[in-house]
Short mmCIF file of C-alpha atoms in Angstrom, two decimals:
data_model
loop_
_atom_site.label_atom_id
_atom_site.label_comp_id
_atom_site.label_asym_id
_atom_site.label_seq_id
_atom_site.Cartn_x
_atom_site.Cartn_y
_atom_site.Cartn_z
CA UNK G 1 13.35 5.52 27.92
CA UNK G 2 12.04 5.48 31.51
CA UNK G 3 8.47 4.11 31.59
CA UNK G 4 5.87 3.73 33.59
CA UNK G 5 2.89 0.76 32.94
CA UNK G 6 -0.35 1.67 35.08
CA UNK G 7 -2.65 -1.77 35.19
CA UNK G 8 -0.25 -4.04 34.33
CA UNK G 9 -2.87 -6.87 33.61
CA UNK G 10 -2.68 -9.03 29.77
CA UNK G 11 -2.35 -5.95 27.74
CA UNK G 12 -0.10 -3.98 30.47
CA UNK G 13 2.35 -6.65 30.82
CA UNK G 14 2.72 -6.91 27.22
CA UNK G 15 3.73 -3.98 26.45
CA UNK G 16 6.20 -4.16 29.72
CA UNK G 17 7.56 -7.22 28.58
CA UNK G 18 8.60 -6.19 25.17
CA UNK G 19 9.93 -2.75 26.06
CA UNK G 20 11.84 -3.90 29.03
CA UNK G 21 13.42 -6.98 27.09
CA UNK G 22 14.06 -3.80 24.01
CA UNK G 23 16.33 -2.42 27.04
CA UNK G 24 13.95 0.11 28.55
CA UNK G 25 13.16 1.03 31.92
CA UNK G 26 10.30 0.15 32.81
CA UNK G 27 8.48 0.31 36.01
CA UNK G 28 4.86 -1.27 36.48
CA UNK G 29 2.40 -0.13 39.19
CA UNK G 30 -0.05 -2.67 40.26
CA UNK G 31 -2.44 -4.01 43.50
CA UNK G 32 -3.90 -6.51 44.37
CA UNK G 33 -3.01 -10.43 43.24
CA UNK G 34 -1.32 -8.94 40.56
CA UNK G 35 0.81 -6.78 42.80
CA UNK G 36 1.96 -9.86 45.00
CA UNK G 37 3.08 -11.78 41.97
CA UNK G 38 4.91 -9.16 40.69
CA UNK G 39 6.74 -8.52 43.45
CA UNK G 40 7.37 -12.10 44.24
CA UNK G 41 9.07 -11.77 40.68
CA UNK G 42 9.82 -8.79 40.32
CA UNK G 43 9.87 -9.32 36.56
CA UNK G 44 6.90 -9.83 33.57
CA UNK G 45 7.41 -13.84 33.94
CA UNK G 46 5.81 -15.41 30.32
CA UNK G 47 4.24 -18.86 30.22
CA UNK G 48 7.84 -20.27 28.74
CA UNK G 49 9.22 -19.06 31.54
CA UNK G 50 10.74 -16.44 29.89
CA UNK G 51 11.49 -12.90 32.04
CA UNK G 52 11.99 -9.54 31.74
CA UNK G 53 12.78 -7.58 35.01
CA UNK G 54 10.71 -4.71 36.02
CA UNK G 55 10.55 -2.27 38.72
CA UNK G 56 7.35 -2.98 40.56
CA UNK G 57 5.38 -0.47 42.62
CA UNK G 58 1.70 -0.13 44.34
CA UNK G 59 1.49 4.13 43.19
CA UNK G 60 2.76 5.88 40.53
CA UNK G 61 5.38 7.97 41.45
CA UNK G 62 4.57 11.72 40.75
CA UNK G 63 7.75 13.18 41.17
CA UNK G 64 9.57 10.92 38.46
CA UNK G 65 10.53 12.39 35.10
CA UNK G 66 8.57 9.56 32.98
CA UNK G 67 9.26 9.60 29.57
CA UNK G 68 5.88 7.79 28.95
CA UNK G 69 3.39 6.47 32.05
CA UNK G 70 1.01 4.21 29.91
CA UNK G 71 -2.45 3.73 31.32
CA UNK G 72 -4.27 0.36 30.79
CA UNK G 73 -6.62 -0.06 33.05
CA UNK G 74 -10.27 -0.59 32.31
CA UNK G 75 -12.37 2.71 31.58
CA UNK G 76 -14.18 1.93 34.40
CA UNK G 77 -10.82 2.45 36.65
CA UNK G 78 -9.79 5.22 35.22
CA UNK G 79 -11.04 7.72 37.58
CA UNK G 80 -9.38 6.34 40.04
CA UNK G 81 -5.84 7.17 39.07
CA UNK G 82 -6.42 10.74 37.31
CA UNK G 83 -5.69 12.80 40.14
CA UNK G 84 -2.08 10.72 40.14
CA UNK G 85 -1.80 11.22 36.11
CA UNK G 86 -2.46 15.06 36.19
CA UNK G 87 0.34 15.82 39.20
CA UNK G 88 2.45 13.17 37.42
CA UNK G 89 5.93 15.05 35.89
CA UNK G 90 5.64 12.95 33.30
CA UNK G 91 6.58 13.97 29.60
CA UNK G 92 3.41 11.51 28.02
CA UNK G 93 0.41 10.26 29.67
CA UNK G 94 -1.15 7.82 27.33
CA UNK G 95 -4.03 6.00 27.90
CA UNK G 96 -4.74 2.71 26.30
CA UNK G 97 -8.59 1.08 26.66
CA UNK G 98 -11.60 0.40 25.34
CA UNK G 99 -13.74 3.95 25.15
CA UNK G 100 -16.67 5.11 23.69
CA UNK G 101 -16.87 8.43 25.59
CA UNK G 102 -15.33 11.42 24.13
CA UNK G 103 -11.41 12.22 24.81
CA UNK G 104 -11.83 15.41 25.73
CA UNK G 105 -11.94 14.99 29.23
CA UNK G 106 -8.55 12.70 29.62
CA UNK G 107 -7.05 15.25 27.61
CA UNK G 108 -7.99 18.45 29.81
CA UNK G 109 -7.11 16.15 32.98
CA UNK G 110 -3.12 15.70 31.85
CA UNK G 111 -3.03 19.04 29.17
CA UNK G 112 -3.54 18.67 25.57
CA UNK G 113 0.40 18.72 25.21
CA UNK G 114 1.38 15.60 26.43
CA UNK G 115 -1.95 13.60 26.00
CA UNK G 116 -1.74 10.68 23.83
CA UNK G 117 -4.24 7.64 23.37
CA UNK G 118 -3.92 3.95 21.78
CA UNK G 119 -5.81 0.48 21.32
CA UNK G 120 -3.68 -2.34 21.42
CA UNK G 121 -3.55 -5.58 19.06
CA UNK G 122 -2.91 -8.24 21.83
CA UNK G 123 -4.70 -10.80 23.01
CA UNK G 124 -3.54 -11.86 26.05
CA UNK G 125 -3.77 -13.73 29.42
CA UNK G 126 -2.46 -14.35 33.18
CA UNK G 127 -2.73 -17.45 34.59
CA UNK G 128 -1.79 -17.17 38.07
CA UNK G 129 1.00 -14.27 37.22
CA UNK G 130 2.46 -15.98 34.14
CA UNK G 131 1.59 -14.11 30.79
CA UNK G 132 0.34 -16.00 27.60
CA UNK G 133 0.02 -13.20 24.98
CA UNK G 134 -0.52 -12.62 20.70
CA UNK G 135 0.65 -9.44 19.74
CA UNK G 136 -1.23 -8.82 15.95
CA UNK G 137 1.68 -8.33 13.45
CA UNK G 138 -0.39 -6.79 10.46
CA UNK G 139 -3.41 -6.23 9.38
CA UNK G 140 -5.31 -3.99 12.28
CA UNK G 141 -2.27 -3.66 14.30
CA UNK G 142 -1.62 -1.71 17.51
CA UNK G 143 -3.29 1.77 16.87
CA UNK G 144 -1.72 5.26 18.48
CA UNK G 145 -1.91 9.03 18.18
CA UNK G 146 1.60 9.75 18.66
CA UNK G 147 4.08 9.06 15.69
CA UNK G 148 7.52 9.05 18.06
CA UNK G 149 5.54 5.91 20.26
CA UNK G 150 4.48 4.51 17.43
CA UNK G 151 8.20 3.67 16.61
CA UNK G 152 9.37 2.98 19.95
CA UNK G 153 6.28 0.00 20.25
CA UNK G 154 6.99 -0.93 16.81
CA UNK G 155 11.25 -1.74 17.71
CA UNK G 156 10.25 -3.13 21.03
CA UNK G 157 8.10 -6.03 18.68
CA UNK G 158 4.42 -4.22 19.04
CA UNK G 159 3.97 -2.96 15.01
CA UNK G 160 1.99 0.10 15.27
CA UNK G 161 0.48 2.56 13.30
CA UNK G 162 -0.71 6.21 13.58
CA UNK G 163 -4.73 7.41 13.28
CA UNK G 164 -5.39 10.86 13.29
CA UNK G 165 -9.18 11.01 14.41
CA UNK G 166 -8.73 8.11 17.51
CA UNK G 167 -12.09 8.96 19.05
CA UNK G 168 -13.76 7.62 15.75
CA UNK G 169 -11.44 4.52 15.47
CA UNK G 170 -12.67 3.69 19.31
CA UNK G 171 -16.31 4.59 18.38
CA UNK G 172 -16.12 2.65 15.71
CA UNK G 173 -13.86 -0.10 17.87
CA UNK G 174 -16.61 -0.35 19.81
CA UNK G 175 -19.31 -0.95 18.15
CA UNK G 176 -17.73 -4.07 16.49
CA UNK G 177 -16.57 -5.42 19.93
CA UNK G 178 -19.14 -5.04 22.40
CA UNK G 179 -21.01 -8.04 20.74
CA UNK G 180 -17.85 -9.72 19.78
CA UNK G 181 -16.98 -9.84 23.64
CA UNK G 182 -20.45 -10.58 24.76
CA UNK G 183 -20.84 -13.60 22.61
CA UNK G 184 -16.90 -14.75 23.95
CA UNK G 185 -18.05 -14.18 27.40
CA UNK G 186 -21.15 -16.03 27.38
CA UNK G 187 -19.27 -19.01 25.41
CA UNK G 188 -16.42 -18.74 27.88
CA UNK G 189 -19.06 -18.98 31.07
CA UNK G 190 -21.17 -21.88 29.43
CA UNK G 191 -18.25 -23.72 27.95
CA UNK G 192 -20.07 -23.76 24.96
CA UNK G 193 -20.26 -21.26 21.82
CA UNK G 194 -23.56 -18.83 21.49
CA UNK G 195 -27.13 -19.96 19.72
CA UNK G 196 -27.77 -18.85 16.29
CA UNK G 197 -30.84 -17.18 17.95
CA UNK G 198 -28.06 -15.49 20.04
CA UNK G 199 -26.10 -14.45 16.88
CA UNK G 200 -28.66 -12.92 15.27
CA UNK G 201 -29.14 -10.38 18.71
CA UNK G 202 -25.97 -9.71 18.78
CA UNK G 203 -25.76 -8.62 15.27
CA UNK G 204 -28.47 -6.56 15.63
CA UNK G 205 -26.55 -5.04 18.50
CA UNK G 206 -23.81 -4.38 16.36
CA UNK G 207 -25.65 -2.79 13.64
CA UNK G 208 -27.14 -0.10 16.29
CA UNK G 209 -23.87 0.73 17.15
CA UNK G 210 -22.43 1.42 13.42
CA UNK G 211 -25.08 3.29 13.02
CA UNK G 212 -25.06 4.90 16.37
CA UNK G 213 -21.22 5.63 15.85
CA UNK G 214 -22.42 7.97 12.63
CA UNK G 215 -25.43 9.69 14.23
CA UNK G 216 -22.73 11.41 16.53
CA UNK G 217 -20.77 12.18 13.77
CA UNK G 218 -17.64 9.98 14.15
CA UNK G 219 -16.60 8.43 10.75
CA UNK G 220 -16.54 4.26 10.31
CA UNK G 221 -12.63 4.06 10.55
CA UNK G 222 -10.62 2.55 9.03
CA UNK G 223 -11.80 1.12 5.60
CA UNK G 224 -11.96 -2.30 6.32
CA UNK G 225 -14.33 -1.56 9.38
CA UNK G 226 -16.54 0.59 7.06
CA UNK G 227 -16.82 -2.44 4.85
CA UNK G 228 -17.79 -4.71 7.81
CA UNK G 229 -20.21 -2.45 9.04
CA UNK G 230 -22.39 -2.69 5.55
CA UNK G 231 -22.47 -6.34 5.91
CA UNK G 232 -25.70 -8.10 5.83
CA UNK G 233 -26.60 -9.17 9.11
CA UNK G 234 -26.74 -12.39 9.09
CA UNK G 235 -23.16 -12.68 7.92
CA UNK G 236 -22.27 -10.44 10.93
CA UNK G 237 -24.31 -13.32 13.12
CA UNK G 238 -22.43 -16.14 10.99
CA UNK G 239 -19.05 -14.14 12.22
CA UNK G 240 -20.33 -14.21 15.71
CA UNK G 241 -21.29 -17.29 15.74
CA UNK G 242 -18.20 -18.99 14.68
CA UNK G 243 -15.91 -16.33 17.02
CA UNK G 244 -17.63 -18.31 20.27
CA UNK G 245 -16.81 -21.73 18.72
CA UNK G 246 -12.81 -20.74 18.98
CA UNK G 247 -11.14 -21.73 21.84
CA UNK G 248 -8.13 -19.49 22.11
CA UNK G 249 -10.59 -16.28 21.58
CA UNK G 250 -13.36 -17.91 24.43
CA UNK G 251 -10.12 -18.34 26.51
CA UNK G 252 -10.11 -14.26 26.83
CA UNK G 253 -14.26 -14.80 28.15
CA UNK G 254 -11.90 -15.25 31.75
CA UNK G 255 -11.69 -11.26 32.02
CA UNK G 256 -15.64 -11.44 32.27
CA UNK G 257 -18.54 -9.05 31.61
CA UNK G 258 -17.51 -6.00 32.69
CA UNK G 259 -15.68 -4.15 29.86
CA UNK G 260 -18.78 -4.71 27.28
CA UNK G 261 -20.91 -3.85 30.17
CA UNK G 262 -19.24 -0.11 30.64
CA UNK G 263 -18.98 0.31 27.23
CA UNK G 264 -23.09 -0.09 26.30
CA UNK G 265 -23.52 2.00 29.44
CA UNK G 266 -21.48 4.82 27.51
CA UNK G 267 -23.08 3.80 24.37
CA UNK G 268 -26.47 4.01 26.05
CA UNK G 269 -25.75 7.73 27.38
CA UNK G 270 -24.47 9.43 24.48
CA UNK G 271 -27.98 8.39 22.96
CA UNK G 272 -30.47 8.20 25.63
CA UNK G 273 -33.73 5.64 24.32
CA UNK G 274 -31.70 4.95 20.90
CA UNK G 275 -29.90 1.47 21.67
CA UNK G 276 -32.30 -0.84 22.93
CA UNK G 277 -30.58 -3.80 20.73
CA UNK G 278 -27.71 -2.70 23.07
CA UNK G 279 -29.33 -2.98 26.35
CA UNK G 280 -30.65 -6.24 25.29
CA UNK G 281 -27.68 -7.56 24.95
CA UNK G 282 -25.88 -6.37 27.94
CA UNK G 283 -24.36 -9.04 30.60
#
């Protein structure tokens, strides 16, 4: 396959490492730091020291006949390279972030026919252009709407599944890990894990956006989140709580505040005066 990464930061490079070392082409477009270690490289470079050559560029190349260009940069970035994605000749645009807004509008920027969305299962890191990464094996795994992708992640060493109804999994996504994140990066910045005063916010927080998540109609999905969202609340605090308190998780606090940020800014506007437990919590 002949692939294109867009934002090839943790979760970008992740995927580029496994499907170039699965024999793929892949191609990653980049800028900034990221771009200069990359092509100093010019390979995904692990923190073993283990490679996988790349083709590194600063645009995405219109013209090319991508099998897949796979978008992971931050929602709030995403703007940015649309105009790129819909002249792109590319056979699948798939874009792969944290969301709470509808899809609609990603899909009528490529054309329903070759849109395709996913959430990864990776935790990972760069520290200074070497990647550290945990790709989730089962359980929640790596989450897509496209059946054929799902198989190529899953042989490249990325198991991943197929959901139908994706804009209620990220809705749903969300909810869970805007307070997850904000209690990692506050634990990451302070070096130490979040007050049980702190815990009990954020779990309030978290509440408001299950319930949020059903007010616009989206479904709790999948099961197990359904079951976590009728927890108690102070066993959603004890779960925040303790996530601070681990190191590798805090480790991910590096990325900082601006992913939960965006995402209780979109939470916020598809319910205008309906998530102040949100905006309280919001870095």
């Amino acid at each position: 396959m002949k692939i294109a990464i867009v934002g090839p930061g943790g979760i970008g490079s992740t995927f580029a490492f496994q499907l170039a070392r699965a024999g793929h082409e892949v191609t990653v477009v980049a800028r900034g730091k990221r771009l200069d270690h990359l092509q100093r490289d010019q390979a995904i470079v692990n923190a073993s020291g283990q490679r996988a050559e790349v083709n590194v560029s600063a645009a995405l190349d219109t013209t090319a006949a991508w099998d897949l260009v796979l978008v992971t940069v931050l929602a709030s970035q995403v703007d940015a390279v649309l105009p790129a994605l819909a002249a792109s000749a590319a056979r699948t645009v798939m874009f792969m972030f944290n969301t709470f807004e509808s899809l609609g509008r990603l899909q009528g920027a490529v054309g329903s026919a070759r849109f395709a969305f996913g959430f990864p299962a990776i935790l990972a890191t760069l520290d200074d252009g070497k990647l550290t990464s945990k790709i989730v094996s089962r359980g929640m795994v790596t989450t897509v709407t496209d059946a054929a992708w799902a198989k190529v992640f899953t042989d490249a060493g990325i198991p991943s599944v197929v959901h139908s109804d994706m804009e209620s999994w990220l809705r749903t996504h969300a909810a869970l890990v805007v307070p997850s994140m904000v209690a990692i990066v506050t634990s990451h910045t302070r070096r130490a894990g979040v007050s049980w005063t702190e815990s009990m916010n954020l779990a309030r927080a978290m509440v408001e956006g299950f319930r949020l998540v059903r007010q616009l109609g989206n479904t709790i999905t999948p099961e197990p989140m359904a079951w976590l969202s009728r927890l108690p609340q102070p066993m959603l605090a004890t779960f925040l709580w303790t996530l601070s308190r681990l190191e590798t998780v805090r480790k991910t606090g590096a990325a900082g505040p601006g992913e939960p940020r965006t995402l209780i800014d979109e939470m916020a506007a598809a319910a205008p005066g309906q998530t102040p437990a949100l905006l309280a919590i919001r870095p």
